């Protein structure tokens, strides 16, 4: 089971880091001013979707 987790983390590690970073930026902006956090979060979700569509990656 541990090998399965390691393999999954190796394949999706960069994506998990991207999501965690985007969440941290949105939460930080939200702590300063809530509407800014919502806007930043929405923009980061859109940017992530565009990168996912354009980058594609390898399925498998």
Coordinates of C-alpha atoms in Angstrom, one line a residue:
X1 CA 0.0 0.0 0.0
X2 CA 2.9 2.4 0.8
X3 CA 4.3 1.9 -2.7
X4 CA 1.0 2.9 -4.2
X5 CA 1.0 6.2 -2.2
X6 CA 4.5 7.0 -3.1
X7 CA 3.8 6.4 -6.8
X8 CA 0.7 8.6 -6.6
X9 CA 2.6 11.4 -4.9
X10 CA 5.4 11.2 -7.4
X11 CA 2.8 11.5 -10.3
X12 CA 0.7 14.2 -8.7
X13 CA 3.2 16.0 -6.4
X14 CA 3.5 19.1 -8.5
X15 CA -0.2 19.5 -8.9
X16 CA -0.7 19.1 -5.1
X17 CA 1.9 21.8 -4.5
X18 CA 0.2 24.1 -7.0
X19 CA -3.1 23.7 -5.3
X20 CA -1.7 24.1 -1.8
X21 CA 0.1 27.3 -2.9
X22 CA -3.0 28.7 -4.6
X23 CA -5.0 28.0 -1.4
X24 CA -2.4 29.7 0.7
X25 CA -2.4 32.8 -1.5
X26 CA -6.2 33.0 -1.5
X27 CA -6.4 32.5 2.2
X28 CA -3.7 35.1 2.9
X29 CA -5.5 37.6 0.7
X30 CA -8.8 36.7 2.4
X31 CA -7.3 37.4 5.8
X32 CA -6.4 40.9 4.7
X33 CA -9.7 41.6 2.9
X34 CA -12.3 38.9 2.2
X35 CA -13.4 40.0 -1.3
X36 CA -9.7 40.1 -2.3
X37 CA -9.4 36.5 -1.2
X38 CA -12.4 35.4 -3.1
X39 CA -11.2 37.1 -6.3
X40 CA -7.7 35.7 -5.9
X41 CA -9.0 32.2 -5.3
X42 CA -11.2 32.5 -8.4
X43 CA -8.4 33.7 -10.6
X44 CA -6.1 31.0 -9.3
X45 CA -8.7 28.3 -10.1
X46 CA -9.2 29.7 -13.6
X47 CA -5.4 29.8 -14.1
X48 CA -5.1 26.2 -12.9
X49 CA -7.8 25.0 -15.2
X50 CA -6.2 26.7 -18.2
X51 CA -2.8 25.2 -17.3
X52 CA -4.4 21.8 -17.0
X53 CA -6.2 22.1 -20.3
X54 CA -3.1 23.4 -22.2
X55 CA -0.5 21.3 -20.4
X56 CA -2.5 18.1 -20.7
X57 CA 0.1 15.8 -19.1
X58 CA 0.3 12.1 -19.5
X59 CA -2.8 10.0 -18.7
X60 CA -2.2 6.6 -17.4

